[in-house]
Amino acid sequence: MDQATMPKEISAALAKAQAVARSVEKTKTNTHHGFKYASAEDVIAVAREALAEADLALLPVATKFRRSTGTLDENAGACGFLDISYRLIHGASGHVHEMTTEEAVCPQPAKERGWVRPLDKAIFAARTEGLGYMLRELLLIPRQDALDVSGRGDGDDRGPRGGQDRQQGQRGQDRGRGGQASPGPSRGAQGSAPAQGGGQASPPDPSDPKLAEELRLLRQRRSEAKAEKSTEKLLLADTAFASAVEAHAATLQSSQAVEDLAALCDSLRFPKGRPAAAIGAAITQARARVAPATQST
């Protein structure tokens, strides 16, 4: 996803949207390979809620089709690419941020003659799938095995040849999916301290199930940003994590809960910067707040 420097008002709103964006339930099953996946439509629905809560609007502004030379087999099922431009708008400030994505267009010929998926449907499916992938990357929505591979069939759950081939490296650029394995939920993504000096015990998750799940998702998004080596995405993920810590640290009622949260944050080894400072201040304030109650018991 190609994007220029983002205005600070949009960055702050996007961090909020990433913090509230929930994972997408896998409601579809690919009948060809048997795995469950989240459709692009489901991703779009989740993303729309998160963007609206953060006072952000997204508009598609331009689409350009670039036809490839050679046959479908020579191009891993793609006959061309769509360059899709989007505009991210912050309601309160009116600031605008432009983004451009690339999506392969993969028509599917029938075995005998004609087309299972003609060009017009392939273009429509590429737009839908491209929007789903772009929103997943923009909001760091946790990966759910696979996004919309059935969309290219326009309702056909067999899974497109082009989409699978593209994941084998047909594309020349890394967009957080094709050609790179998904960074799955490793122990590090679940909040364990990295093993150093013989290994360390995993810090406990917060006792509040809602907080534990929210921080788990934010840790997973942070892990994905680090795996992609994206400084901008990592900063946004760290900012979202810091916002969640600030909000929940103020509600903790016991010293043990505060120390559990502090241990969890320490295990993630945030680099020096505004998110780390915000987390440190929130933990310090929480410790000071619960200390009198602890001493009186």
Short mmCIF file of C-alpha atoms in Angstrom, two decimals:
data_model
loop_
_atom_site.label_atom_id
_atom_site.label_comp_id
_atom_site.label_asym_id
_atom_site.label_seq_id
_atom_site.Cartn_x
_atom_site.Cartn_y
_atom_site.Cartn_z
CA MET A 1 0.00 0.00 0.00
CA ASP A 2 1.68 3.17 -1.25
CA GLN A 3 1.11 6.19 0.97
CA ALA A 4 2.78 9.54 1.62
CA THR A 5 3.35 11.21 4.98
CA MET A 6 0.12 11.24 6.98
CA PRO A 7 -1.25 14.36 8.77
CA LYS A 8 -1.02 14.04 12.55
CA GLU A 9 -4.79 14.40 13.00
CA ILE A 10 -5.37 11.43 10.72
CA SER A 11 -2.56 9.47 12.41
CA ALA A 12 -4.18 9.96 15.82
CA ALA A 13 -7.62 9.02 14.51
CA LEU A 14 -6.20 5.98 12.72
CA ALA A 15 -4.51 4.82 15.92
CA LYS A 16 -7.91 4.97 17.62
CA ALA A 17 -9.51 3.03 14.76
CA GLN A 18 -6.82 0.35 15.03
CA ALA A 19 -7.42 0.09 18.77
CA VAL A 20 -11.15 -0.55 18.39
CA ALA A 21 -11.05 -2.69 15.24
CA ARG A 22 -12.00 -6.22 16.18
CA SER A 23 -10.94 -9.45 14.56
CA VAL A 24 -13.13 -10.77 11.76
CA GLU A 25 -15.06 -13.99 12.27
CA LYS A 26 -14.36 -16.71 9.72
CA THR A 27 -17.86 -17.34 8.41
CA LYS A 28 -17.01 -18.85 5.01
CA THR A 29 -15.53 -22.21 4.01
CA ASN A 30 -13.46 -22.80 0.90
CA THR A 31 -14.94 -26.01 -0.49
CA HIS A 32 -11.88 -26.67 -2.66
CA HIS A 33 -9.30 -26.65 0.15
CA GLY A 34 -11.59 -26.98 3.19
CA PHE A 35 -10.28 -24.03 5.25
CA LYS A 36 -12.45 -21.37 6.86
CA TYR A 37 -11.85 -17.73 6.02
CA ALA A 38 -13.20 -14.23 6.50
CA SER A 39 -14.76 -12.72 3.41
CA ALA A 40 -13.81 -9.28 2.13
CA GLU A 41 -17.37 -8.13 2.87
CA ASP A 42 -16.96 -9.11 6.54
CA VAL A 43 -13.63 -7.27 6.72
CA ILE A 44 -15.20 -4.18 5.15
CA ALA A 45 -18.06 -4.24 7.68
CA VAL A 46 -15.68 -4.43 10.65
CA ALA A 47 -13.42 -1.74 9.20
CA ARG A 48 -16.35 0.60 8.52
CA GLU A 49 -17.37 0.48 12.19
CA ALA A 50 -13.83 1.20 13.38
CA LEU A 51 -13.32 4.07 10.93
CA ALA A 52 -16.66 5.66 11.84
CA GLU A 53 -15.87 5.49 15.56
CA ALA A 54 -12.61 7.33 14.88
CA ASP A 55 -14.33 10.00 12.73
CA LEU A 56 -12.68 8.75 9.55
CA ALA A 57 -14.20 8.25 6.11
CA LEU A 58 -12.71 6.34 3.18
CA LEU A 59 -13.54 7.06 -0.46
CA PRO A 60 -12.35 5.33 -3.63
CA VAL A 61 -11.36 8.10 -6.04
CA ALA A 62 -9.76 6.45 -9.09
CA THR A 63 -9.21 3.03 -10.67
CA LYS A 64 -6.82 2.32 -13.53
CA PHE A 65 -6.52 -1.04 -15.29
CA ARG A 66 -3.10 -2.09 -16.62
CA ARG A 67 -3.19 -5.07 -18.96
CA SER A 68 -0.34 -7.58 -18.75
CA THR A 69 1.44 -8.99 -21.78
CA GLY A 70 1.50 -12.74 -22.32
CA THR A 71 -0.99 -15.48 -21.48
CA LEU A 72 -2.80 -16.15 -18.20
CA ASP A 73 -0.52 -19.10 -17.49
CA GLU A 74 2.56 -16.95 -18.09
CA ASN A 75 1.22 -14.35 -15.63
CA ALA A 76 0.08 -16.76 -12.88
CA GLY A 77 -3.57 -16.30 -13.81
CA ALA A 78 -3.55 -12.50 -14.02
CA CYS A 79 -4.48 -10.62 -17.17
CA GLY A 80 -3.59 -7.27 -15.63
CA PHE A 81 -3.62 -5.12 -12.51
CA LEU A 82 -5.87 -2.49 -10.99
CA ASP A 83 -4.25 0.61 -9.51
CA ILE A 84 -6.87 1.78 -7.00
CA SER A 85 -6.60 5.17 -5.27
CA TYR A 86 -8.38 5.91 -1.99
CA ARG A 87 -8.88 9.08 0.03
CA LEU A 88 -8.91 8.89 3.85
CA ILE A 89 -10.74 11.89 5.33
CA HIS A 90 -10.75 13.07 8.96
CA GLY A 91 -14.14 14.56 9.75
CA ALA A 92 -13.18 17.00 12.51
CA SER A 93 -10.12 18.54 10.86
CA GLY A 94 -11.00 18.00 7.21
CA HIS A 95 -7.50 16.68 6.53
CA VAL A 96 -7.12 14.24 3.65
CA HIS A 97 -4.65 11.40 3.03
CA GLU A 98 -4.22 9.68 -0.34
CA MET A 99 -3.38 5.97 -0.71
CA THR A 100 -2.87 3.72 -3.73
CA THR A 101 -3.04 -0.08 -3.88
CA GLU A 102 -2.44 -2.67 -6.60
CA GLU A 103 -4.64 -5.72 -7.15
CA ALA A 104 -4.31 -8.51 -9.72
CA VAL A 105 -7.22 -9.13 -12.10
CA CYS A 106 -7.65 -12.88 -12.62
CA PRO A 107 -10.35 -14.04 -15.05
CA GLN A 108 -10.94 -17.79 -15.09
CA PRO A 109 -11.47 -19.65 -18.36
CA ALA A 110 -13.78 -22.66 -18.50
CA LYS A 111 -12.34 -26.11 -19.23
CA GLU A 112 -13.95 -26.35 -22.66
CA ARG A 113 -14.82 -22.86 -23.89
CA GLY A 114 -16.03 -19.54 -22.53
CA TRP A 115 -15.35 -18.19 -19.07
CA VAL A 116 -16.19 -19.27 -15.53
CA ARG A 117 -15.20 -15.77 -14.44
CA PRO A 118 -15.22 -13.25 -17.31
CA LEU A 119 -13.18 -10.06 -17.26
CA ASP A 120 -15.92 -7.76 -15.95
CA LYS A 121 -16.55 -10.00 -12.94
CA ALA A 122 -12.81 -10.44 -12.40
CA ILE A 123 -12.38 -6.66 -12.23
CA PHE A 124 -15.29 -6.31 -9.81
CA ALA A 125 -13.90 -9.11 -7.62
CA ALA A 126 -10.42 -7.53 -7.68
CA ARG A 127 -11.88 -4.23 -6.45
CA THR A 128 -13.72 -5.95 -3.60
CA GLU A 129 -10.80 -8.15 -2.59
CA GLY A 130 -8.36 -5.26 -2.92
CA LEU A 131 -10.47 -3.11 -0.61
CA GLY A 132 -10.60 -5.92 1.96
CA TYR A 133 -6.83 -6.39 1.92
CA MET A 134 -6.19 -2.64 2.07
CA LEU A 135 -8.48 -2.21 5.09
CA ARG A 136 -6.85 -5.16 6.85
CA GLU A 137 -3.45 -3.56 6.40
CA LEU A 138 -4.64 -0.04 7.24
CA LEU A 139 -6.33 -1.08 10.50
CA LEU A 140 -3.97 -3.99 11.31
CA ILE A 141 -6.97 -6.32 11.55
CA PRO A 142 -5.66 -9.73 12.69
CA ARG A 143 -5.21 -12.16 9.81
CA GLN A 144 -7.77 -15.00 9.80
CA ASP A 145 -6.09 -17.78 7.75
CA ALA A 146 -7.12 -16.11 4.49
CA LEU A 147 -9.22 -13.22 3.37
CA ASP A 148 -11.61 -13.29 0.47
CA VAL A 149 -10.39 -15.88 -1.99
CA SER A 150 -13.90 -16.84 -3.04
CA GLY A 151 -14.75 -13.31 -4.09
CA ARG A 152 -12.90 -13.77 -7.35
CA GLY A 153 -15.42 -16.44 -8.28
CA ASP A 154 -18.25 -13.99 -7.67
CA GLY A 155 -19.94 -16.43 -5.30
CA ASP A 156 -17.99 -19.53 -6.30
CA ASP A 157 -16.22 -20.99 -3.21
CA ARG A 158 -13.77 -23.09 -5.16
CA GLY A 159 -11.01 -20.52 -4.74
CA PRO A 160 -9.34 -18.79 -7.68
CA ARG A 161 -6.25 -20.10 -9.32
CA GLY A 162 -4.98 -16.55 -9.71
CA GLY A 163 -5.28 -15.74 -6.01
CA GLN A 164 -3.36 -18.85 -5.02
CA ASP A 165 -0.66 -18.29 -7.61
CA ARG A 166 -0.28 -14.72 -6.51
CA GLN A 167 0.49 -15.95 -2.99
CA GLN A 168 3.32 -18.01 -4.46
CA GLY A 169 5.13 -14.82 -5.39
CA GLN A 170 3.58 -13.53 -8.61
CA ARG A 171 3.68 -10.04 -7.25
CA GLY A 172 6.89 -8.10 -7.03
CA GLN A 173 5.97 -6.10 -3.96
CA ASP A 174 5.25 -7.17 -0.41
CA ARG A 175 1.82 -6.04 0.68
CA GLY A 176 1.69 -8.07 3.83
CA ARG A 177 0.30 -11.14 2.07
CA GLY A 178 1.32 -12.77 -1.30
CA GLY A 179 4.85 -14.16 -1.30
CA GLN A 180 5.23 -13.94 2.48
CA ALA A 181 3.96 -16.31 5.12
CA SER A 182 1.41 -14.91 7.52
CA PRO A 183 2.93 -14.05 10.88
CA GLY A 184 0.70 -16.31 12.92
CA PRO A 185 -0.13 -15.96 16.60
CA SER A 186 3.21 -17.01 18.07
CA ARG A 187 3.89 -16.98 21.77
CA GLY A 188 5.45 -13.57 21.32
CA ALA A 189 2.21 -12.30 19.85
CA GLN A 190 0.41 -13.62 22.91
CA GLY A 191 2.47 -11.47 25.24
CA SER A 192 5.29 -13.76 26.32
CA ALA A 193 8.61 -12.15 27.07
CA PRO A 194 11.24 -13.05 24.49
CA ALA A 195 13.51 -15.86 25.60
CA GLN A 196 16.80 -14.32 26.67
CA GLY A 197 19.40 -15.52 29.10
CA GLY A 198 17.81 -18.93 29.42
CA GLY A 199 14.25 -17.68 28.94
CA GLN A 200 11.81 -15.73 31.08
CA ALA A 201 8.43 -16.64 32.46
CA SER A 202 5.47 -15.29 30.52
CA PRO A 203 3.82 -12.32 32.25
CA PRO A 204 0.21 -13.06 33.18
CA ASP A 205 -2.59 -11.61 31.09
CA PRO A 206 -4.89 -9.11 32.82
CA SER A 207 -7.69 -10.79 34.77
CA ASP A 208 -10.32 -8.72 32.97
CA PRO A 209 -11.26 -10.90 29.95
CA LYS A 210 -12.22 -7.89 27.82
CA LEU A 211 -8.93 -6.13 28.54
CA ALA A 212 -6.95 -9.33 28.01
CA GLU A 213 -8.54 -9.88 24.59
CA GLU A 214 -8.06 -6.26 23.52
CA LEU A 215 -4.39 -6.27 24.50
CA ARG A 216 -3.89 -9.67 22.87
CA LEU A 217 -5.18 -8.32 19.56
CA LEU A 218 -3.04 -5.21 19.87
CA ARG A 219 0.03 -7.36 20.60
CA GLN A 220 -0.73 -9.41 17.52
CA ARG A 221 -1.02 -6.27 15.39
CA ARG A 222 2.27 -5.04 16.79
CA SER A 223 3.88 -8.39 16.01
CA GLU A 224 2.64 -8.22 12.41
CA ALA A 225 3.96 -4.67 12.01
CA LYS A 226 7.38 -5.78 13.28
CA ALA A 227 7.36 -8.78 10.95
CA GLU A 228 6.64 -6.48 8.01
CA LYS A 229 9.44 -4.15 9.20
CA SER A 230 7.11 -1.19 8.81
CA THR A 231 8.18 1.67 11.08
CA GLU A 232 4.96 3.58 10.43
CA LYS A 233 2.70 0.62 11.19
CA LEU A 234 4.71 -0.21 14.31
CA LEU A 235 4.37 3.36 15.59
CA LEU A 236 0.62 3.27 14.97
CA ALA A 237 0.34 -0.10 16.72
CA ASP A 238 2.40 1.16 19.68
CA THR A 239 0.25 4.29 19.91
CA ALA A 240 -2.93 2.21 19.91
CA PHE A 241 -1.48 -0.09 22.59
CA ALA A 242 -0.48 2.90 24.73
CA SER A 243 -4.00 4.35 24.43
CA ALA A 244 -5.51 1.06 25.60
CA VAL A 245 -3.08 0.84 28.53
CA GLU A 246 -3.86 4.43 29.57
CA ALA A 247 -7.60 3.79 29.47
CA HIS A 248 -7.52 0.52 31.39
CA ALA A 249 -4.78 1.37 33.89
CA ALA A 250 -7.09 4.01 35.30
CA THR A 251 -9.70 1.35 36.10
CA LEU A 252 -7.47 -1.19 37.87
CA GLN A 253 -8.30 -1.73 41.53
CA SER A 254 -5.43 -3.80 42.91
CA SER A 255 -1.67 -3.59 43.06
CA GLN A 256 -1.37 -7.09 41.57
CA ALA A 257 -3.43 -6.09 38.54
CA VAL A 258 -1.24 -3.04 37.99
CA GLU A 259 1.96 -5.09 38.28
CA ASP A 260 0.61 -7.72 35.89
CA LEU A 261 -0.08 -5.00 33.34
CA ALA A 262 3.36 -3.48 33.93
CA ALA A 263 5.04 -6.86 33.43
CA LEU A 264 3.12 -7.37 30.21
CA CYS A 265 4.21 -3.98 28.88
CA ASP A 266 7.82 -4.56 29.97
CA SER A 267 7.89 -7.87 28.10
CA LEU A 268 7.08 -6.10 24.83
CA ARG A 269 10.15 -3.85 25.11
CA PHE A 270 8.71 -0.69 23.62
CA PRO A 271 11.37 1.58 22.10
CA LYS A 272 11.91 5.00 23.61
CA GLY A 273 9.30 7.44 22.38
CA ARG A 274 5.88 8.88 23.07
CA PRO A 275 4.01 5.53 23.35
CA ALA A 276 6.56 4.15 25.84
CA ALA A 277 6.42 7.36 27.87
CA ALA A 278 2.61 7.28 27.91
CA ILE A 279 2.61 3.67 29.09
CA GLY A 280 5.16 4.43 31.81
CA ALA A 281 3.16 7.40 33.05
CA ALA A 282 -0.07 5.38 33.11
CA ILE A 283 1.54 2.59 35.13
CA THR A 284 3.10 5.08 37.57
CA GLN A 285 -0.23 6.83 38.12
CA ALA A 286 -2.01 3.50 38.62
CA ARG A 287 0.56 2.40 41.18
CA ALA A 288 0.15 5.65 43.09
CA ARG A 289 -3.63 5.36 42.99
CA VAL A 290 -3.89 1.78 44.28
CA ALA A 291 -1.09 2.10 46.85
CA PRO A 292 -3.24 3.73 49.59
CA ALA A 293 -5.92 1.07 49.18
CA THR A 294 -3.30 -1.68 49.39
CA GLN A 295 -1.70 -0.22 52.52
CA SER A 296 -5.04 0.15 54.31
CA THR A 297 -5.95 -3.53 53.86
#
